[in-house]
Tab-separated table of C-alpha atoms in Angstrom:
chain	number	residue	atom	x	y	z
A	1368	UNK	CA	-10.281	14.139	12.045
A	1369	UNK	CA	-12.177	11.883	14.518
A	1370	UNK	CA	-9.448	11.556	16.836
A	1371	UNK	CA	-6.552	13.619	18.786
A	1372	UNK	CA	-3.719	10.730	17.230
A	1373	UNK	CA	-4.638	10.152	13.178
A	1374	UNK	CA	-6.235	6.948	13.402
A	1375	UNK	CA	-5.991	3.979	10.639
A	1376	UNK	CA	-7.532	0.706	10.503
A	1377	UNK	CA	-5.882	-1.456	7.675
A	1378	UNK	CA	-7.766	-4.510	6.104
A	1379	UNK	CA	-5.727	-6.358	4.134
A	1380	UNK	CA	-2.993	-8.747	3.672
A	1381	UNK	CA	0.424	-10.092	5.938
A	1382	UNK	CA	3.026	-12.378	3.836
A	1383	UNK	CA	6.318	-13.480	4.232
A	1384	UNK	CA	8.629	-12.372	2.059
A	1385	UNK	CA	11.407	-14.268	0.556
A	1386	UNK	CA	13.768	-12.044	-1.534
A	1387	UNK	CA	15.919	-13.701	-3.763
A	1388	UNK	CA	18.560	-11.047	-5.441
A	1389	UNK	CA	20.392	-10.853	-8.430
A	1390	UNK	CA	22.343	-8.802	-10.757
A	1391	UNK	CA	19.494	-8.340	-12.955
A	1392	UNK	CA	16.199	-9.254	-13.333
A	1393	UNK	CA	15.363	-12.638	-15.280
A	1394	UNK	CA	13.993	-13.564	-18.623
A	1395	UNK	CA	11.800	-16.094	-19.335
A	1396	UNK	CA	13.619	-19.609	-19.073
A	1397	UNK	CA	16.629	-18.189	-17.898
A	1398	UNK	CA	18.701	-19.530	-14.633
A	1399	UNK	CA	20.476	-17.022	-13.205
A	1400	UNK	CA	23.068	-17.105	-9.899
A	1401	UNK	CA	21.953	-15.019	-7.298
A	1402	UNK	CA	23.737	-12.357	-4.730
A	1403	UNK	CA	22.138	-13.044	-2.060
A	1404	UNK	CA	18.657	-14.320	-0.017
A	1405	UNK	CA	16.743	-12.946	3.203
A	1406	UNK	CA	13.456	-13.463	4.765
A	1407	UNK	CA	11.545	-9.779	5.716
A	1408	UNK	CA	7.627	-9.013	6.832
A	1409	UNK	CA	5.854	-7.756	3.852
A	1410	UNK	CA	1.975	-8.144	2.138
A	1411	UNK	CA	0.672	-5.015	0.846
A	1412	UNK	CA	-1.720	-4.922	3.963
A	1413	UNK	CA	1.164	-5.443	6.598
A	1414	UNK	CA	3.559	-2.741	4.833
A	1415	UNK	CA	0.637	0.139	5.182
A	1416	UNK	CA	0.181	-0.822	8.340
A	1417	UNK	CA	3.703	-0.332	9.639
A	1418	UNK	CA	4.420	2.640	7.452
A	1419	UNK	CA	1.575	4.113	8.847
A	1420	UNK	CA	2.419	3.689	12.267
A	1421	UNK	CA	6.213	4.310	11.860
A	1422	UNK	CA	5.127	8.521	10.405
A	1423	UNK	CA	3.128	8.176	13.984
A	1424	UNK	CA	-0.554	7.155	13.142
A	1425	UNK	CA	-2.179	4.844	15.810
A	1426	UNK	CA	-3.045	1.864	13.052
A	1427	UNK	CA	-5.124	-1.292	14.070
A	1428	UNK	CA	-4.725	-4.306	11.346
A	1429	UNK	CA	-7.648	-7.275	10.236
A	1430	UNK	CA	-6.000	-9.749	8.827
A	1431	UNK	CA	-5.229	-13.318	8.747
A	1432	UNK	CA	-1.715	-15.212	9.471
A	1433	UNK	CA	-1.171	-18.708	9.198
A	1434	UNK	CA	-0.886	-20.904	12.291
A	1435	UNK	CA	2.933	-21.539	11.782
A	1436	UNK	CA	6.243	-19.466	12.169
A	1437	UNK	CA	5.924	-17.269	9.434
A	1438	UNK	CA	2.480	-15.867	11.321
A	1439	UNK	CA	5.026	-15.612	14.855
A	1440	UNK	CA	6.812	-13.548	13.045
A	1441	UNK	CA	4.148	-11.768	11.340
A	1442	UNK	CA	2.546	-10.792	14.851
A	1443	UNK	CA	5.727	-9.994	16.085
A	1444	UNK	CA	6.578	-7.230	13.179
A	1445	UNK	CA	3.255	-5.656	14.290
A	1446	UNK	CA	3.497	-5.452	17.906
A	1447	UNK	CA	6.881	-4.202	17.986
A	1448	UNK	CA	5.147	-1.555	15.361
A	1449	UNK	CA	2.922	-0.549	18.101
A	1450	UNK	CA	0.109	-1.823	15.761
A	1451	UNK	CA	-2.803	-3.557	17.460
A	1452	UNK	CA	-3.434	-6.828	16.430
A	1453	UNK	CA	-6.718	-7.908	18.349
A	1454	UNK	CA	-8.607	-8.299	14.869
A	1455	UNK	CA	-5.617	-10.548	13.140
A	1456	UNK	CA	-6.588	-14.225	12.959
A	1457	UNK	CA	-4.575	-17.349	12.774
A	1458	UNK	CA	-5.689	-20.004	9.801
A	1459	UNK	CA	-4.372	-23.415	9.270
A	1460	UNK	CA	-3.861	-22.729	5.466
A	1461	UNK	CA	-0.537	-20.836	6.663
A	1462	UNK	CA	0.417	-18.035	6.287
A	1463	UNK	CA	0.809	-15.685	2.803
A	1464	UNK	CA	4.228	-16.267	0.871
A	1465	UNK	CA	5.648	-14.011	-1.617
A	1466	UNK	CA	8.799	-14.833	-3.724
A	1467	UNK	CA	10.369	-11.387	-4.757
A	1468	UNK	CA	13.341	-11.148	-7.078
A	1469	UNK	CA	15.241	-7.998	-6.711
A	1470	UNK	CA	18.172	-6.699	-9.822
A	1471	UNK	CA	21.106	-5.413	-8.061
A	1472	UNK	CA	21.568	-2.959	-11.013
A	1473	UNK	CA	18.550	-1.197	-11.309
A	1474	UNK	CA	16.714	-1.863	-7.588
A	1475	UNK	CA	13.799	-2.829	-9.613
A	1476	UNK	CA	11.744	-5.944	-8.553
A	1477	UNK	CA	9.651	-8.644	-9.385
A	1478	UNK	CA	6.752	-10.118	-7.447
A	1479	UNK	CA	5.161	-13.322	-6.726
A	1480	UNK	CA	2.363	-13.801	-4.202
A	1481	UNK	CA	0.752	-17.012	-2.155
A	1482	UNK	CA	-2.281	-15.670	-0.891
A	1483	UNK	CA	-2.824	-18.884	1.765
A	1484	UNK	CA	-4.734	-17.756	5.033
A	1485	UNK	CA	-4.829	-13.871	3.029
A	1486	UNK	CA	-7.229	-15.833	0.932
A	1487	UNK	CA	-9.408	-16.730	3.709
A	1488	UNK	CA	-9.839	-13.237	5.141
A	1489	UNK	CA	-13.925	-12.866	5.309
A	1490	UNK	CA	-16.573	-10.226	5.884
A	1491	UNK	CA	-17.330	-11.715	9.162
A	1492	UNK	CA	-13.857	-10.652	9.862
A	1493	UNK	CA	-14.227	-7.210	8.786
A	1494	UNK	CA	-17.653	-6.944	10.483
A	1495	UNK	CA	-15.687	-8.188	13.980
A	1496	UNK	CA	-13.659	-5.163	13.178
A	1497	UNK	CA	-16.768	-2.757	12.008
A	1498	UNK	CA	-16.569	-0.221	15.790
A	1499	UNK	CA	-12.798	-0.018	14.843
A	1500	UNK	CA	-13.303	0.753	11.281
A	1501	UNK	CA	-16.397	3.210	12.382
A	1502	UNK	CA	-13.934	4.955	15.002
A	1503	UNK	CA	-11.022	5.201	12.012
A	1504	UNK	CA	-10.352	8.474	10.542
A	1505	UNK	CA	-8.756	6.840	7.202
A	1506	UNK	CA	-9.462	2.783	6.295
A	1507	UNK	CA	-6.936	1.185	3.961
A	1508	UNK	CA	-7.800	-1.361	1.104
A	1509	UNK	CA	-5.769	-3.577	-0.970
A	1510	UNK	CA	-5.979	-6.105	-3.610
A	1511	UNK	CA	-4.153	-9.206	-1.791
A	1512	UNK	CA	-7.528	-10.295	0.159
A	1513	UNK	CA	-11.129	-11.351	-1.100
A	1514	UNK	CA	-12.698	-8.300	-3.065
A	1515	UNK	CA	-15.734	-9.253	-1.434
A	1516	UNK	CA	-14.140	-8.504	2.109
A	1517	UNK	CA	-12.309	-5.222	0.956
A	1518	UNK	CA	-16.068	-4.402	-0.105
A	1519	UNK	CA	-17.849	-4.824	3.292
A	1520	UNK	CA	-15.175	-2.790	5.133
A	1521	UNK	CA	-15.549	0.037	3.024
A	1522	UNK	CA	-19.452	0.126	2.964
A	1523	UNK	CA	-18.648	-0.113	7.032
A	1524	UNK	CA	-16.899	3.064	6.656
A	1525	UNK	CA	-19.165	4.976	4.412
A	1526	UNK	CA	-21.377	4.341	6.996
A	1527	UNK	CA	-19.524	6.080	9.690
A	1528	UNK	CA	-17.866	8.937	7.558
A	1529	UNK	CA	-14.713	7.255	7.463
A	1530	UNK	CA	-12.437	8.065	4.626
A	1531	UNK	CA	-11.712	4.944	2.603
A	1532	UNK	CA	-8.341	4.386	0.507
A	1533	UNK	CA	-8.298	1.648	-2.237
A	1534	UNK	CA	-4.680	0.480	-3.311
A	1535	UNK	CA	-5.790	-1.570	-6.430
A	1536	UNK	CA	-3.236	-3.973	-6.468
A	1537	UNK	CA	-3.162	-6.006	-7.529
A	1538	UNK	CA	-4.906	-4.704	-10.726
A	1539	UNK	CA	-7.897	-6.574	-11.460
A	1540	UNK	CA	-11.244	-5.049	-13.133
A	1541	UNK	CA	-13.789	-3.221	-10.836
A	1542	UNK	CA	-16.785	-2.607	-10.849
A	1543	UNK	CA	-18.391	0.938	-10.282
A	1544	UNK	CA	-19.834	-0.024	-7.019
A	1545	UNK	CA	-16.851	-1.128	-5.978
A	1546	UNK	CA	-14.816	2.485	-7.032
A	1547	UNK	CA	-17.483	4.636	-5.985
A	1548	UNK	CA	-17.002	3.543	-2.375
A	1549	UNK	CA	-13.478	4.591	-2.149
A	1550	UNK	CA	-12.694	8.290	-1.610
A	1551	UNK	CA	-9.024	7.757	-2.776
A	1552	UNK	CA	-8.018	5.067	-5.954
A	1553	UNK	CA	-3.851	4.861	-5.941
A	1554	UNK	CA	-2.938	3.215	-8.138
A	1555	UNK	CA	0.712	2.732	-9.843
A	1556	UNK	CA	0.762	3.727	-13.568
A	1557	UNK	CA	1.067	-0.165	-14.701
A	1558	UNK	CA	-2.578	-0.902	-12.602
A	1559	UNK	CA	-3.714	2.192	-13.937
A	1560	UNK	CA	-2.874	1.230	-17.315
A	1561	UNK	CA	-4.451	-2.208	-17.008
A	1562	UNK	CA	-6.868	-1.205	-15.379
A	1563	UNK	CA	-8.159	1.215	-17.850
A	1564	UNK	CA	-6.284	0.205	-21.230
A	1565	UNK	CA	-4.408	3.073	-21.109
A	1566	UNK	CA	-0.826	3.766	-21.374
A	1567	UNK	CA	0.133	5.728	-18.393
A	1568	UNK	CA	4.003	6.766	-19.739
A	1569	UNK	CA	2.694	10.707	-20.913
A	1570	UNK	CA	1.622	13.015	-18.654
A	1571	UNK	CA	-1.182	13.150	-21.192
A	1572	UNK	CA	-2.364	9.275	-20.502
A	1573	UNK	CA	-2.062	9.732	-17.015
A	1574	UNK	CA	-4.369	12.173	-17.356
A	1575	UNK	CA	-6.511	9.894	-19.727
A	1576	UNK	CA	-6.089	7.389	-17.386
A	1577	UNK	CA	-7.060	9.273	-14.193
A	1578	UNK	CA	-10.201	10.751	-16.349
A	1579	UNK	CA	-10.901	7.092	-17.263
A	1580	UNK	CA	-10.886	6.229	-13.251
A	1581	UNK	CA	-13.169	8.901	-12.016
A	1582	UNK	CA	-15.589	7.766	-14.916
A	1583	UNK	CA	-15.601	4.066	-13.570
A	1584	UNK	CA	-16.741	5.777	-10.245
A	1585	UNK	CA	-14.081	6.555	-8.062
A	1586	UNK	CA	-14.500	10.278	-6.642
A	1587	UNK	CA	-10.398	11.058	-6.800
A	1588	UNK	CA	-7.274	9.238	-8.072
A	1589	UNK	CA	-3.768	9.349	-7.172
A	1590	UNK	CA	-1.430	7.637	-9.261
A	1591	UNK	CA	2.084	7.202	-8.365
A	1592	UNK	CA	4.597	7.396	-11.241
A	1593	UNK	CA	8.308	6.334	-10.091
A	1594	UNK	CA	10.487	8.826	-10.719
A	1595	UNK	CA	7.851	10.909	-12.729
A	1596	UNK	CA	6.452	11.695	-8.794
A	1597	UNK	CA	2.617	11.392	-8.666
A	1598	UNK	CA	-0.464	13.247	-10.545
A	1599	UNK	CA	-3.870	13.412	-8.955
A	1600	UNK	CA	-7.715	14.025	-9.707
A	1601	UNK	CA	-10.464	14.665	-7.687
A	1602	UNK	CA	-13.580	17.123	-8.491
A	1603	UNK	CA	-10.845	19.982	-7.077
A	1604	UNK	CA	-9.126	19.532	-10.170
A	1605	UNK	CA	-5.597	18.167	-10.736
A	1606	UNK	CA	-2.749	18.189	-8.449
A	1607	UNK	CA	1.642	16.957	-9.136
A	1608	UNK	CA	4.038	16.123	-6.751
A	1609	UNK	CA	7.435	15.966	-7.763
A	1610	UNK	CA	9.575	12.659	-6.562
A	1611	UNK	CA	12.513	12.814	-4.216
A	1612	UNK	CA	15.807	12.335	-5.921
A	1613	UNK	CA	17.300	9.392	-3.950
A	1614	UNK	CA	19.626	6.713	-4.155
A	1615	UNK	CA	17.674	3.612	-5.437
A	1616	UNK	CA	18.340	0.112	-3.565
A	1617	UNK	CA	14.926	-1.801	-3.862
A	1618	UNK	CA	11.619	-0.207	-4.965
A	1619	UNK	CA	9.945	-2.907	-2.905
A	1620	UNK	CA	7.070	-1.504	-0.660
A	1621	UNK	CA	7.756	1.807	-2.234
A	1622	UNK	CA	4.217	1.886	-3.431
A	1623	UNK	CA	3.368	0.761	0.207
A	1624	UNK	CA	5.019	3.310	1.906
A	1625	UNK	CA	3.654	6.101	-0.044
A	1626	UNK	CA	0.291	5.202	0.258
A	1627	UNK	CA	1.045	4.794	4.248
A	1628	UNK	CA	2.320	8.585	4.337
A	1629	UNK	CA	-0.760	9.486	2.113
A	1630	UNK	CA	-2.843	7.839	4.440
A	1631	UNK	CA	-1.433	9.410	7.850
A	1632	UNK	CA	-1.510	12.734	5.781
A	1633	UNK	CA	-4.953	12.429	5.020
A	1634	UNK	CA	-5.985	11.315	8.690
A	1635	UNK	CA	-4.165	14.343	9.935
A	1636	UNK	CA	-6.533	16.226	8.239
A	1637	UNK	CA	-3.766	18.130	6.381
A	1638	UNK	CA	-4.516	19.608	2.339
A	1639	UNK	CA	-4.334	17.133	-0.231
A	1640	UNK	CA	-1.099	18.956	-1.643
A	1641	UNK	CA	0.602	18.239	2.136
A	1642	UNK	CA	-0.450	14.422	2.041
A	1643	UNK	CA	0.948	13.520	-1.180
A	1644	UNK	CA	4.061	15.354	-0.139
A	1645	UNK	CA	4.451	13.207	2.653
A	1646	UNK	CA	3.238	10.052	0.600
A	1647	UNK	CA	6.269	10.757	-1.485
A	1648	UNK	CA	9.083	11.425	1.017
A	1649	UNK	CA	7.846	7.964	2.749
A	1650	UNK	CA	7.740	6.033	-1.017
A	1651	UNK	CA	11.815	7.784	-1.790
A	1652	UNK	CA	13.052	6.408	1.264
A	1653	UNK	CA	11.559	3.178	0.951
A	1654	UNK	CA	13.878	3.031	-2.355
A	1655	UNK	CA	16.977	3.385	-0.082
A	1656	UNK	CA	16.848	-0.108	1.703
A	1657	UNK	CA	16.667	-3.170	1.388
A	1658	UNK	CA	13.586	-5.035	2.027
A	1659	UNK	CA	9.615	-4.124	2.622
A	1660	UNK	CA	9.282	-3.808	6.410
A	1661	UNK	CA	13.020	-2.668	7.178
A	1662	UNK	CA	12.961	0.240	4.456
A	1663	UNK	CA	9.462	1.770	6.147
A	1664	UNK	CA	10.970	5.421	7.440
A	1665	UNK	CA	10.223	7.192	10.959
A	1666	UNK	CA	8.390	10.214	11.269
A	1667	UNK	CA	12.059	11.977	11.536
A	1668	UNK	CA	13.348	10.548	8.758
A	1669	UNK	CA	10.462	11.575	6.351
A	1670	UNK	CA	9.892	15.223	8.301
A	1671	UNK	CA	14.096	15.503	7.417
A	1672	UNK	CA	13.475	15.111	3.567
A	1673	UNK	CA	10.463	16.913	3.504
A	1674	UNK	CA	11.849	19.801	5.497
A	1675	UNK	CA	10.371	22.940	5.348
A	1676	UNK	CA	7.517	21.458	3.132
A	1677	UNK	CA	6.241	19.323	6.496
């Protein structure tokens, strides 16, 4: 740990999201009344960020908004997050949209992304950012910006012994260069199973899956499973952590929240075991409300469910 506060830079994306629910998912060519519409803060980038900073890290965010009132709002989620901004940009290509459909039966979701000014996010960016990343104790990644960008800031950290975390979503192939600069993969078990070709819904293709990883380069995986909880691999060996039982609402930013609580768990400098815990309490709550932003938990809430396992 670099710093006395755990310390996170974030590169990645910061969309608008437009949540359209229903009493079930769609199929194909189907119209279906909805329930109900809102408008929260979300991108994978934006939602790591804030759950980061909510369990009490001191995050800093490089990103791009658009030059329009979705980006006000954007900015305004992160500064009243406490999370500095100095490194997000405006672009004219506006700012990232997804279109999220959420079943009222199940909580389940599905997802449609925009990228816009997310799309324009480039190394020079990251390499404005590189003292901040150098200074980090963890550095986020996602898959909602430029590979290319994501790339740069993690060489940036390798460089300064920075600890780098690669959310591969969304899925899309690899290469080894690219996985062997991450410490951390985290993937859900549908990226891990396209990402790899395997099916992810045994313990025993997790596993297969996780092996597969590590092969392609990264050094440990952590793969979140729903209600299965999460399995890891590093060179330590294998690691489980069981999911919190809670009352599902909307899984959306669940994945987001959990790597957040991973992150500040890591950048605490506690045992793997203790950061997925906390990854996990953070991803259960997430379930319980509505929205990506709004359903991020405080440091209370998550120390409450965890309880004497903080």
């Amino acid at each position: 740990m670099k710093n006395a506060q755990p310390t996170i830079v974030v590169v990645g994306s910061l969309n608008s999201d437009l949540v359209f629910r229903a009493p079930r998912l769609l199929a194909p060519g189907e119209t279906l009344t909805g329930t109900g519409f809102d408008e929260f803060a979300g991108g994978k980038g934006l939602n790591q960020a804030v759950a980061a900073a909510r369990l009490g890290a001191r995050v800093s965010m490089v990103g791009r908004v658009g030059a329009d009132g979705y980006g006000d709002r954007l900015l305004a989620t992160l500064a009243e997050a406490q999370i500095d901004a100095a490194a997000v940009g405006r672009d004219p290509a506006g700012s990232g949209l997804a279109f999220i459909i959420v079943s009222e039966s199940t909580g389940e979701n599905i997802i449609g992304i925009l990228p816009r000014a997310n799309g324009n996010l480039s190394i020079a960016d990251v390499e404005a950012a590189a003292d901040a990343i150098a200074a980090a104790d963890v550095l986020m990644l996602q898959l909602e910006v430029p590979v290319a960008t994501s790339v740069r800031a993690a060489e940036i950290a390798r460089a300064h012994g920075t600890r780098v975390i690669l959310n591969p979503a969304p899925a899309q192939p690899l290469s080894r260069d690219v996985l062997a600069l991450c410490d951390f993969v985290t993937p859900n078990e549908g990226e891990a199973a396209r990402l790899t070709g395997i099916p992810t819904d045994t313990d025993d293709g997790a596993r297969g899956a996780a092996e597969a990883l590590r092969e392609q380069g990264a050094a440990a995986v952590v793969m979140t499973l729903g209600g299965r909880g999460v399995y890891a691999l590093s060179a330590e060996g294998e690691r489980r952590a069981p999911a919190f039982p809670v009352k599902v609402v909307d899984t959306t930013a669940a994945g987001d929240a959990f790597s957040g609580g991973l992150a500040f768990g890591l950048a605490s400098d506690l045992p793997l075991d203790a950061a997925l815990r906390w990854g996990c309490a953070a991803g259960a709550l997430a379930c319980t409300r509505l929205g990506a932003v709004p359903s991020l938990p405080s440091q209370a809430e998550a120390r409450a469910l965890l309880g004497g396992q903080a």
